[in-house]
Structures are given as C-alpha cells and as structure tokens.
GROMACS .gro file of C-alpha atoms in nm:
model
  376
    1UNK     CA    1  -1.986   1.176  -1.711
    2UNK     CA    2  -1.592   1.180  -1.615
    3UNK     CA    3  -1.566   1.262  -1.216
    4UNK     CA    4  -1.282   1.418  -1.053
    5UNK     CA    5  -1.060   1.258  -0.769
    6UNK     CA    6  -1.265   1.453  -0.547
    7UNK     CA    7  -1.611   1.399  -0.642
    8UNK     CA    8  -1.581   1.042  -0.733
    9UNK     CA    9  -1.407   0.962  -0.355
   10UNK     CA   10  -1.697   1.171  -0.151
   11UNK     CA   11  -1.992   0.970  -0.355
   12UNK     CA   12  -1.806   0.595  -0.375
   13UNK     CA   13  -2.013   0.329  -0.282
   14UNK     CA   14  -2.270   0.522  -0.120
   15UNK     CA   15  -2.663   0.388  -0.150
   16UNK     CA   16  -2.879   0.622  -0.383
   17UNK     CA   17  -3.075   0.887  -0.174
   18UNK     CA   18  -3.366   0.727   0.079
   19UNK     CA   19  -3.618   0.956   0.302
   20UNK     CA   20  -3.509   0.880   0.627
   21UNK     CA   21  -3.189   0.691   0.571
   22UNK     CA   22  -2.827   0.792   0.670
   23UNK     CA   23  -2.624   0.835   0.363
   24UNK     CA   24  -2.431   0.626   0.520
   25UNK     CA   25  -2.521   0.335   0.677
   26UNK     CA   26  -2.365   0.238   1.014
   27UNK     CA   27  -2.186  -0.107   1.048
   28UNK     CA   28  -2.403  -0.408   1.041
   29UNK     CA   29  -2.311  -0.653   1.340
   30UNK     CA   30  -2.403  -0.969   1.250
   31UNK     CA   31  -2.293  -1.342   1.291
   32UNK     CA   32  -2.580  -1.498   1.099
   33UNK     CA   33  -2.857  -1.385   0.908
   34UNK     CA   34  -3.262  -1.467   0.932
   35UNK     CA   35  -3.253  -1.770   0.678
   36UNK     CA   36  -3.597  -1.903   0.645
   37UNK     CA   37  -3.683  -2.202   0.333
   38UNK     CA   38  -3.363  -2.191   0.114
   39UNK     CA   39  -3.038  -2.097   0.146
   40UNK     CA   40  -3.020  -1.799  -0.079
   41UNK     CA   41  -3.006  -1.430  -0.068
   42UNK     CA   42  -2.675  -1.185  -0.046
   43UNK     CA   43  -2.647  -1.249   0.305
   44UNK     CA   44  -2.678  -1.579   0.448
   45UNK     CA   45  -2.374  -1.618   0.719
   46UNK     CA   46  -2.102  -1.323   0.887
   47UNK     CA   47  -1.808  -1.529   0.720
   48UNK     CA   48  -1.913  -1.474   0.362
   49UNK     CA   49  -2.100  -1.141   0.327
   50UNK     CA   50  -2.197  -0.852   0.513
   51UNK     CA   51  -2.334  -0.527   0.419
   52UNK     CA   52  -2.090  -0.258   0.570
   53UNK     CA   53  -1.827  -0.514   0.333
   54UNK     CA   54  -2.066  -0.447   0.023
   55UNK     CA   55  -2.017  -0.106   0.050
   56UNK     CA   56  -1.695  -0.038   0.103
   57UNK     CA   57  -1.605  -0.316  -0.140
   58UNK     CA   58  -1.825  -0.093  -0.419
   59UNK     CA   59  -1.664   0.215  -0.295
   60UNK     CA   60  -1.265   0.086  -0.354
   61UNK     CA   61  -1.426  -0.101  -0.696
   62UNK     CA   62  -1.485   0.265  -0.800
   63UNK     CA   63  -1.183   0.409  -0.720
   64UNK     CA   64  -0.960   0.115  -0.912
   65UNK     CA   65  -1.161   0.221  -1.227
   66UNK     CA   66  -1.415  -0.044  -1.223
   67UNK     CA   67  -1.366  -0.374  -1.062
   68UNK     CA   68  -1.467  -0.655  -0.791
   69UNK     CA   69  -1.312  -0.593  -0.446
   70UNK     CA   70  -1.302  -0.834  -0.182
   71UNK     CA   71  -1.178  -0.637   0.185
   72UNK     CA   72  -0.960  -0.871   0.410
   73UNK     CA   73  -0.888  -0.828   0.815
   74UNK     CA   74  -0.480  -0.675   0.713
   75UNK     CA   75  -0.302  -0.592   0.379
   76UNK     CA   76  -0.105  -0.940   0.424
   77UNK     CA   77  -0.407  -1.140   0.426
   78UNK     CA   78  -0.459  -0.951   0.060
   79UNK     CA   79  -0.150  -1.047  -0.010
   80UNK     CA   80  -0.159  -1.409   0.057
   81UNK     CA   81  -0.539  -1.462  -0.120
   82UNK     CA   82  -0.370  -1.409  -0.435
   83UNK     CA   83  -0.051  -1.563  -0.390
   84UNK     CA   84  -0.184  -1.836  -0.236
   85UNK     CA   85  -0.514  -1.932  -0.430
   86UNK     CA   86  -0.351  -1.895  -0.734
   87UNK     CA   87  -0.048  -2.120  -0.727
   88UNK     CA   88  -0.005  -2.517  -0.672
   89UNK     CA   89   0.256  -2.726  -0.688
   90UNK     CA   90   0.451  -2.735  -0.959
   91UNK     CA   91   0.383  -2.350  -1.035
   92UNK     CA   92   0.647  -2.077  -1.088
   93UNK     CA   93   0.637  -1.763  -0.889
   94UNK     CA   94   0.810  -1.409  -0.945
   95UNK     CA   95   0.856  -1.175  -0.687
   96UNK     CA   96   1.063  -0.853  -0.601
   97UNK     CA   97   1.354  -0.915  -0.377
   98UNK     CA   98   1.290  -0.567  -0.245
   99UNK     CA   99   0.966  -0.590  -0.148
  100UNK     CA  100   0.761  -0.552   0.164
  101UNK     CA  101   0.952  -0.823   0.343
  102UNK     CA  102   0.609  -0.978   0.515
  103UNK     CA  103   0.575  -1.058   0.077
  104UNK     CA  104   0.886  -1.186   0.110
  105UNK     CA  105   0.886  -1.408   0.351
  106UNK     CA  106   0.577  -1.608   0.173
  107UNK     CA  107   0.864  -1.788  -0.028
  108UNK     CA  108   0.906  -2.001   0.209
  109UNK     CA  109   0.513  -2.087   0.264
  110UNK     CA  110   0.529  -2.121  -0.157
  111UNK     CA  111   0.851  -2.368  -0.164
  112UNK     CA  112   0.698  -2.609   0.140
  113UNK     CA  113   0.421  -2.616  -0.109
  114UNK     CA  114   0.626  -2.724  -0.458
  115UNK     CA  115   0.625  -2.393  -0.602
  116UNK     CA  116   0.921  -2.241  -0.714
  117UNK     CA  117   0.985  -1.888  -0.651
  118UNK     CA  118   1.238  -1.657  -0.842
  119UNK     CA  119   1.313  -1.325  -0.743
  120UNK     CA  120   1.468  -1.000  -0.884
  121UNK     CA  121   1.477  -0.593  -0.826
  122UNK     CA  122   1.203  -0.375  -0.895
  123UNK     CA  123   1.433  -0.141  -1.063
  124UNK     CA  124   1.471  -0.159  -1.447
  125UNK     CA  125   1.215  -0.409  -1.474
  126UNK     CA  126   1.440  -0.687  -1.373
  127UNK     CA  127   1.138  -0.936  -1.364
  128UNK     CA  128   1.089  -0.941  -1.745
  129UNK     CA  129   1.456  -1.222  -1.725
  130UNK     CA  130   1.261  -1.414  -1.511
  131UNK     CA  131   0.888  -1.512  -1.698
  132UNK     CA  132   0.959  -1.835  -1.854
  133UNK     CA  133   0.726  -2.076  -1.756
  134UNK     CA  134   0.588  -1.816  -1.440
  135UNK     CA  135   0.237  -1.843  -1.343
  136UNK     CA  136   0.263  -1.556  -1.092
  137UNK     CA  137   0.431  -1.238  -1.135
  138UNK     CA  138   0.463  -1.013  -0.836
  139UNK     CA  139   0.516  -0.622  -0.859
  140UNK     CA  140   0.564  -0.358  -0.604
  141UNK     CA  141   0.586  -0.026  -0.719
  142UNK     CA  142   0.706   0.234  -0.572
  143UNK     CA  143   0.878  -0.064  -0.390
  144UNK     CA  144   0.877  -0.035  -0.018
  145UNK     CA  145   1.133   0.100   0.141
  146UNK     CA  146   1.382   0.176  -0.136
  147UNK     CA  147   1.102   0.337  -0.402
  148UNK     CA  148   1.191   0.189  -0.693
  149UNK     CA  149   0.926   0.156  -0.972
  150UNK     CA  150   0.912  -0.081  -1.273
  151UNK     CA  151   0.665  -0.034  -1.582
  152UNK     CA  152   0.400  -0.251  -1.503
  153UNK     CA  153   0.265  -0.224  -1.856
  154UNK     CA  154   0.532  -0.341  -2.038
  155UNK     CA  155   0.552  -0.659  -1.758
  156UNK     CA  156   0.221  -0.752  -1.779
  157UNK     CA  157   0.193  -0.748  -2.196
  158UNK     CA  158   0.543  -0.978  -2.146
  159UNK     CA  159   0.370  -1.167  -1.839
  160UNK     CA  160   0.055  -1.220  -2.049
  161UNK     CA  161   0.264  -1.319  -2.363
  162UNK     CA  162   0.412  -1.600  -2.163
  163UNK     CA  163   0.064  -1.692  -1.999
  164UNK     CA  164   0.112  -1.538  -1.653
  165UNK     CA  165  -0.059  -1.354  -1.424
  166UNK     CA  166   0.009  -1.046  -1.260
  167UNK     CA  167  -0.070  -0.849  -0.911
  168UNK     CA  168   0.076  -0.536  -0.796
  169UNK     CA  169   0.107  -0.401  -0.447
  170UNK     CA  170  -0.047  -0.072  -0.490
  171UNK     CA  171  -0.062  -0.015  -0.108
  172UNK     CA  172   0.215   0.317  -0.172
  173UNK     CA  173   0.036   0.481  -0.470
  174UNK     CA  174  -0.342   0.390  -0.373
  175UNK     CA  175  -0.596   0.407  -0.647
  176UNK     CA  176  -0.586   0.755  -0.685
  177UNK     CA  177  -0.207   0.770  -0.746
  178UNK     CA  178  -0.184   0.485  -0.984
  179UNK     CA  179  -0.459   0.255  -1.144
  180UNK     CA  180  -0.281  -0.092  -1.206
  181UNK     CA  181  -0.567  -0.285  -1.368
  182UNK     CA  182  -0.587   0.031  -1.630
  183UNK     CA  183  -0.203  -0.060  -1.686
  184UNK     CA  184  -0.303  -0.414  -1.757
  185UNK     CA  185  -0.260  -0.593  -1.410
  186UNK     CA  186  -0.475  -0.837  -1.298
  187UNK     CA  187  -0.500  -0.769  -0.986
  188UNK     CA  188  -0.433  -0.443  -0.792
  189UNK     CA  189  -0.369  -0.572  -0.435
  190UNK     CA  190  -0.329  -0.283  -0.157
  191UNK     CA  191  -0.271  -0.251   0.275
  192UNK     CA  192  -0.575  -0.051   0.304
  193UNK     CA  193  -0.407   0.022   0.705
  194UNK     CA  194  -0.193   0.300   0.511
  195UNK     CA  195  -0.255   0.561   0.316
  196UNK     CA  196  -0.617   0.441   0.180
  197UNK     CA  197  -0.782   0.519   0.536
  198UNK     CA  198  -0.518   0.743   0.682
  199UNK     CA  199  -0.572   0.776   1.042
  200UNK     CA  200  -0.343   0.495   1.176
  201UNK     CA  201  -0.640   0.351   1.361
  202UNK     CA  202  -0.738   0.030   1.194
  203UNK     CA  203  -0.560  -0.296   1.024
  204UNK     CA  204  -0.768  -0.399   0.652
  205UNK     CA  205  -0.657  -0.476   0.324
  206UNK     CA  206  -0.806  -0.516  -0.071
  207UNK     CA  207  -0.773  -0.750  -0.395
  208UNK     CA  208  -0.929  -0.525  -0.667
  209UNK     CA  209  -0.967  -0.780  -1.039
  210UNK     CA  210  -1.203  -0.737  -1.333
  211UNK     CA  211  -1.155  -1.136  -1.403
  212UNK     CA  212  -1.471  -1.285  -1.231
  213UNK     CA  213  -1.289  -1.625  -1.208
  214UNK     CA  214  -0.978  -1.441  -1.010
  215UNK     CA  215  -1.233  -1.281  -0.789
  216UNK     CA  216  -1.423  -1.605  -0.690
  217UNK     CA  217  -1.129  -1.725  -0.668
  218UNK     CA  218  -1.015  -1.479  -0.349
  219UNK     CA  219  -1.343  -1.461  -0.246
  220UNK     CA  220  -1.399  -1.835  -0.172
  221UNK     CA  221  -1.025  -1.799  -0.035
  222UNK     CA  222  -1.133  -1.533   0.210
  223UNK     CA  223  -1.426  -1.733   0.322
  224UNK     CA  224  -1.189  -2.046   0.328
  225UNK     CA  225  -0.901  -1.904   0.597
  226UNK     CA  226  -1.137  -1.674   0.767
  227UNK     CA  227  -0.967  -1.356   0.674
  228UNK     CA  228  -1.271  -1.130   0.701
  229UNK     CA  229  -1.246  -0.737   0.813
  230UNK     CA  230  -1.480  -0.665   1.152
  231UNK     CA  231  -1.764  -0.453   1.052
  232UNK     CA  232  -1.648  -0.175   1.232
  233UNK     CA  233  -1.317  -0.142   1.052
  234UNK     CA  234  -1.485  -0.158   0.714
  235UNK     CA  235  -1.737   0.121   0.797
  236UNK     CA  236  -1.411   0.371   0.901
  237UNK     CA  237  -1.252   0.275   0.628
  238UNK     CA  238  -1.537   0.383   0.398
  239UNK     CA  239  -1.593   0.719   0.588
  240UNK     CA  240  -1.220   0.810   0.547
  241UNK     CA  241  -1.195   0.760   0.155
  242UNK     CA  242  -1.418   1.075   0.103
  243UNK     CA  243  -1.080   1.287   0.267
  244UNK     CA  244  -0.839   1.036   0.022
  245UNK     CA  245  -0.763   1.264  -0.251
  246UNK     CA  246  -0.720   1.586   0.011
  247UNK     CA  247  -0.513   1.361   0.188
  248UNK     CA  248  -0.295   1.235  -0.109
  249UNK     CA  249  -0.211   1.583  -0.238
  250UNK     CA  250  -0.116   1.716   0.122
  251UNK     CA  251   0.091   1.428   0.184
  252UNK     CA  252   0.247   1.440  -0.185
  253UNK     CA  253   0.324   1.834  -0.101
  254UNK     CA  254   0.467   1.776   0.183
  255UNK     CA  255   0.671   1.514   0.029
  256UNK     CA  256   0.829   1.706  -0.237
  257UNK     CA  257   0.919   1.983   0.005
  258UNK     CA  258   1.060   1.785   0.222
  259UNK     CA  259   1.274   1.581  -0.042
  260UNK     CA  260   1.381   1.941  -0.169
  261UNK     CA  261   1.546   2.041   0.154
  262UNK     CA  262   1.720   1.702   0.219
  263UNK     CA  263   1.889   1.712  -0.089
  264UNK     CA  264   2.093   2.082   0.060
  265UNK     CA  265   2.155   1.882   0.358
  266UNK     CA  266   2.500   1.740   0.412
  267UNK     CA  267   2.393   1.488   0.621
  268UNK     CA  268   2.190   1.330   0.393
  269UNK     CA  269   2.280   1.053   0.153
  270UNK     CA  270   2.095   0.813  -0.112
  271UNK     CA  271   1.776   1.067  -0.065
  272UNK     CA  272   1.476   0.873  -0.269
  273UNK     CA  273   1.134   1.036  -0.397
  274UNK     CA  274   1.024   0.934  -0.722
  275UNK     CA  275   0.817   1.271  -0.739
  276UNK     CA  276   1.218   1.458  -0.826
  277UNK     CA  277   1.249   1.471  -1.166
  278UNK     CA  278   1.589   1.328  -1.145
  279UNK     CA  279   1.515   1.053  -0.913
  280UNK     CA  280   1.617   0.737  -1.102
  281UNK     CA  281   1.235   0.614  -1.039
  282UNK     CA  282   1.093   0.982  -1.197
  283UNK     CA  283   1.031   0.875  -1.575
  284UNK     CA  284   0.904   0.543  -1.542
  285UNK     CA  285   0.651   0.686  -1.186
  286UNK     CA  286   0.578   0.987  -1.442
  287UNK     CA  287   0.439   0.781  -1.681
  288UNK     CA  288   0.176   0.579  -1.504
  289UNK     CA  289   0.139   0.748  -1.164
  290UNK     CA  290  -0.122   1.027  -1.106
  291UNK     CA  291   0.050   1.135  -0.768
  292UNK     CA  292   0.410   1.030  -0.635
  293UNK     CA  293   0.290   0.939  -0.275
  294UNK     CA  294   0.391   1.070   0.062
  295UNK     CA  295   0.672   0.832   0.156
  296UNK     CA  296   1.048   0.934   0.130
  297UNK     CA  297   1.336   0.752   0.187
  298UNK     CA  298   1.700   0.910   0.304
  299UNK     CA  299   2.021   0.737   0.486
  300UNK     CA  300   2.198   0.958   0.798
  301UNK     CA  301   2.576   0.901   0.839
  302UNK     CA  302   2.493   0.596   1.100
  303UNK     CA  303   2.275   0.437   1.301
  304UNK     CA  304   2.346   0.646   1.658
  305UNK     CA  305   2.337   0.965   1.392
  306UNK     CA  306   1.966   0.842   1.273
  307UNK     CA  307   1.839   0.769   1.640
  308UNK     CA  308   1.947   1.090   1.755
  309UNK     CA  309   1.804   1.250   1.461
  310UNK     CA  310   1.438   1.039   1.558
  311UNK     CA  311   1.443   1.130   1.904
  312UNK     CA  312   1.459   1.477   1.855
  313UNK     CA  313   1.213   1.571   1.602
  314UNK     CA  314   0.872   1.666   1.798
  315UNK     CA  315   0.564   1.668   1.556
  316UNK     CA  316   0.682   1.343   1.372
  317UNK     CA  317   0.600   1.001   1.532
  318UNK     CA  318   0.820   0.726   1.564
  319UNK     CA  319   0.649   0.397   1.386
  320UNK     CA  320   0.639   0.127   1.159
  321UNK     CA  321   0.362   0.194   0.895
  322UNK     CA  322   0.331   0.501   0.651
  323UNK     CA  323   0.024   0.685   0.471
  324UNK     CA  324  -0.134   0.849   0.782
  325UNK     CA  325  -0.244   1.223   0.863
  326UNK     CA  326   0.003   1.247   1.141
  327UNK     CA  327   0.400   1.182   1.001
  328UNK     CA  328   0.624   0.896   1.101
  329UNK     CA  329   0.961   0.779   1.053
  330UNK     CA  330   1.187   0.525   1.117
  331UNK     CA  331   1.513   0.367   1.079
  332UNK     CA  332   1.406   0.064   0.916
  333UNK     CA  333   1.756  -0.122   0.930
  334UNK     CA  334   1.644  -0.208   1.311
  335UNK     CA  335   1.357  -0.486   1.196
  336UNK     CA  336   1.630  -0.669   0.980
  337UNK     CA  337   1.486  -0.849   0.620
  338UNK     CA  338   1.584  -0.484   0.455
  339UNK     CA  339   1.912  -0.482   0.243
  340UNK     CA  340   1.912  -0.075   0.367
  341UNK     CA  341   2.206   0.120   0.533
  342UNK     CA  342   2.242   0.148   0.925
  343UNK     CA  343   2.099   0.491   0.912
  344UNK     CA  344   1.869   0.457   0.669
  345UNK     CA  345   1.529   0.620   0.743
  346UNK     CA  346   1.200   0.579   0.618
  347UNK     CA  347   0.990   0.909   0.616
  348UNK     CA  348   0.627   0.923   0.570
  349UNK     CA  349   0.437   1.312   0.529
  350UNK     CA  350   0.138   1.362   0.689
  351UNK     CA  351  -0.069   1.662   0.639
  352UNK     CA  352   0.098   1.907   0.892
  353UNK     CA  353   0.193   2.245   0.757
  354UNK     CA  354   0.457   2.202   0.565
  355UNK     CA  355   0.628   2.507   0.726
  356UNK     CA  356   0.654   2.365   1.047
  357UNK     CA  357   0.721   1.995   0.948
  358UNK     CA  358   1.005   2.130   0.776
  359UNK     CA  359   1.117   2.367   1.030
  360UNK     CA  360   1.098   1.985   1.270
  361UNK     CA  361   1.330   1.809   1.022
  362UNK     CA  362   1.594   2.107   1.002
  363UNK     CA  363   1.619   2.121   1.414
  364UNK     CA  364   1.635   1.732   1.432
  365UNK     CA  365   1.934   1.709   1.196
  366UNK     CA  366   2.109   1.981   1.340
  367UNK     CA  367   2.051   1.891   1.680
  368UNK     CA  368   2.183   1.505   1.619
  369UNK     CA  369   2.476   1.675   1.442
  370UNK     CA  370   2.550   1.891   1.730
  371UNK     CA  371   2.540   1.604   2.003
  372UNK     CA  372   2.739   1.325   1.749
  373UNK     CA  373   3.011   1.636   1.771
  374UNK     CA  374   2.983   1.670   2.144
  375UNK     CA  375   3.016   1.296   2.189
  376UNK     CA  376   3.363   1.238   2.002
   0.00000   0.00000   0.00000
C-alpha cells in the first residue's frame, strides 16, 4: 500500500500499538546502559546508540523512500561524515562553488589532507567537466542562496560511470520535496535545523544511504568525532515531522505568492524561485522535485536600500537560517563567502497568511523607497 505525504509523515517511525504505551516514546537520557556478561545488545553506550535516535532515524529512513539514517548534533556535522569518511589522500573531490559556504570551506580541511578538490556551478550541471578520476561528487540543489538546480540523475549515472560517489544536500527540498537516492544518489545528506523540524528551536542534521558499507561507514564516523544529537533534540525533531508536509505546502504557497508580486516590483532585481515556470532552475526542479521549497531569493537596489527594507517589515524575522513556521530574511552579502549583490536578500516563507505576509513585504519596500528618497 502507496501512502500519501501526509499519512506516511504522521505514522514514520512510530512503535506498533502497545496497551499502556505513549505512541510516542519520550527521550531516553542515558550515558550508559545496564551491560551485564557480554557486550552485546542495540544499546550498550550513549555515544553509539540510543533509542529516541532509533526512532527518529526510522522515521527520516521512511521519508527518503527507504534507507539507513544516522542523525548528527548540526547539518555540518552531516556534512563532514561523508566528506570526510569517504576521502583519503590522494582522492579527488567535486564540489559546488555556490554552495552553503560552511561546505565550502571544508576544502581547505580536504587539501591539508592530500585530497584535491575541484569546484564548479550548480547551474547547467557544470560538475559533469569535472569527474575524471573524482571519488566524491558534491551536489546542492536548489543551491543555497542563489537556487540553482542541476539534474542529479544524469550526474550520478556520469559519476557512477567514472566510479564516483555522490551526496546531495537536500537540506532546501527535504524528503518530501525531492527524493535524491530515488534519483540515484548515494547519499541524501540534509540540515535537519531547517525546514525538516521547522520551529527554529533546535540544531540536528541526517546522512540517509541504502549502501550498508556507506552507512557503517558514517556511523562508525559519528561514533568516532562524537557528533551525536542530545536526546532531547531528536525526540522534537520526530514530533515535528508529522506537521512536515502541512508545513511544506504552506511555505511553498507562500513562496510562489510572494515571488509573483516581486516580479511587479520595480525595486526588485535578479528575483529567484525555481517554483516560476520561467525561472532558469523551473525545468530541471520540475522534473525531479515534488515541491519547490519555501526559500526565495531577490537583490534591492543596495545595501542601505535592503536594510531599510529589513527593518521595516514587522511579521518577518531578521536571521540566518530558513525552513521555519515563522519567516526570515536577510541580506546575506553581510556574512561574506557569498558571490551575491550588496542588496541581495534571502527570503524564507513561513506559514503566515499569505495575505498579510504579503501585505508586510509591499509596506517594507515602499517604506525603504520612501526614506532612500527622503535621504538624497
């Protein structure tokens, strides 16, 4: 039996029916385990297992379609299990050049190491002139900030061809907006602190894999370094993926509205959301994304333009993350690492009505035009 978004989120990883029991069980607190004669069982020390991890790791399996999931304390710790335990010396390693630039910056990390890293856009699939000899290939798509996309099915038959691997950094799309292990990935990697839990109130991150190997191979890496989620944080984190689908479609909505009305505004330039059909992302997003995500991307005239236009909006919060329930924005040019304009703004939708977010965004843009006037 096929589930729906809906259905299959609400039941994920939940333990079958017991007299008695929660339906969900509450976060197990545990340093060590009681370990009598030998050293076996599921659960033998807080490093390597615990249960409120088992189930949230079966719940996200379930979403990806089917797969292993090891849960990690932040999205960069996902990050760096996979590009880290699998490269060496020696190895080659693709990534985007417009990626999240906390990805970026493990070049470094990989070069002190002996790897060699190349790098290219997202857009048009740039990475397919750089395979020879890779053992790594990096995707991020939608990328983050710009929202490109690249076909990750035609990389990864090209990556495999060459005898590569490849992860994606699904953190924009989630599982329910795009399913890169059914597009032939090998790993589907994701900053679970986004849009997967939604409520801006806790740091995790995933590796989803159907390879057994890969998976021991980021397990043993998680237990290695340490980078293990606090009980707590997985158990919220499994109790918000029943809303995940409501979310994603309110978010997406508002989204697609709010891309709409930029594109009548004057002030607005370079206006990116790959769910506009002629948004040079659409066709290739269209083909292997389920929803187009809640994140859109815009540049003001300048940077005193976009801070005016920040500091006057009132139901939109000024921050440096995306996904949640509540909308935020920022003008991402201020952190550096970004090749992005001085007034170029990262917008992400949360589920407010999307009357009176809109209604926000119109007031803020006039009002910053109004004062940039009165200032000259």
């Amino acid at each position: 039996m096929t589930l729906g978004d809906g259905t299959l989120a609400v039941g994920a990883g939940r333990p079958a029916p017991e007299k008695g029991a929660p339906p969900l069980p509450g976060p197990v607190f545990a340093a060590y385990y009681h370990l009598p004669g030998e050293p076996t069982g599921p659960y033998t020390y807080g490093r390597d297992e615990n249960p409120t991890w088992t189930l949230l790791e079966a719940a996200i399996g379930e979403l990806e379609g089917g797969a292993e999931v090891t849960s990690f304390s932040s999205g960069m710790a996902a990050v760096a299990a996979v590009v880290l335990s699998q490269t060496r010396a020696g190895d080659v390693v693709v990534l985007p050049d417009d990626s999240y630039m906390q990805t970026r910056s493990l070049r470094e990390r990989l070069e002190s190491y002996g790897a060699q890293v190349r790098t290219g856009p997202t857009a048009g699939d740039a990475q397919l002139r750089l395979l020879d000899g890779a053992r790594l290939v990096w995707l991020e798509t939608p990328s983050n900030p710009n929202l490109d996309t690249c076909d990750i099915r035609r990389i990864a038959d090209a990556a495999h061809a060459q005898g590569a691997l490849v992860a994606v950094d699904n953190t924009l799309a989630t599982p329910l907006g795009q399913r890169p292990l059914d597009l032939g990935a090998d790993f589907s990697v994701a900053s679970d602190t986004k849009a997967m839990t939604g409520h801006g109130d806790l740091l995790l991150g995933h590796v989803a894999t159907r390879d057994p190997k890969l998976a021991a191979d980021v397990r043993l890496w998680r237990k290695t370094v340490g980078a293990i989620p606090g009980p707590m944080e997985a158990w919220l984190a499994h109790r918000s993926l029943a809303t995940l689908p409501l979310r994603l479609d309110r978010q997406a909505e508002n989204a697609l509205a709010l891309a709409r009305v930029l594109r009548h505004r004057p002030e607005v330039a370079d206006l990116r959301y790959p769910g506009l059909p002629d948004d040079p992302a659409h066709d290739t997003a269209a083909r292997q994304m389920r929803r187009f995500g809640g994140v859109v991307s815009f540049t003001l005239p300048d940077e005193p333009f976009a801070e005016r236009f920040l500091s006057s909006l009132r139901l939109v919060t000024q921050a440096t993350s995306f996904g949640s329930v509540h909308s935020s924005a920022e003008r991402r040019a201020r952190w550096g690492g970004d090749t992005v304009a001085p007034g170029f703004i990262r917008f992400s939708t949360g589920i407010e009505d999307t009357e009176d977010l809109l209604a926000d965004i119109h007031q803020a843009l006039t009002k910053a035009g109004q004062a940039g006037e009165v200032g000259q």
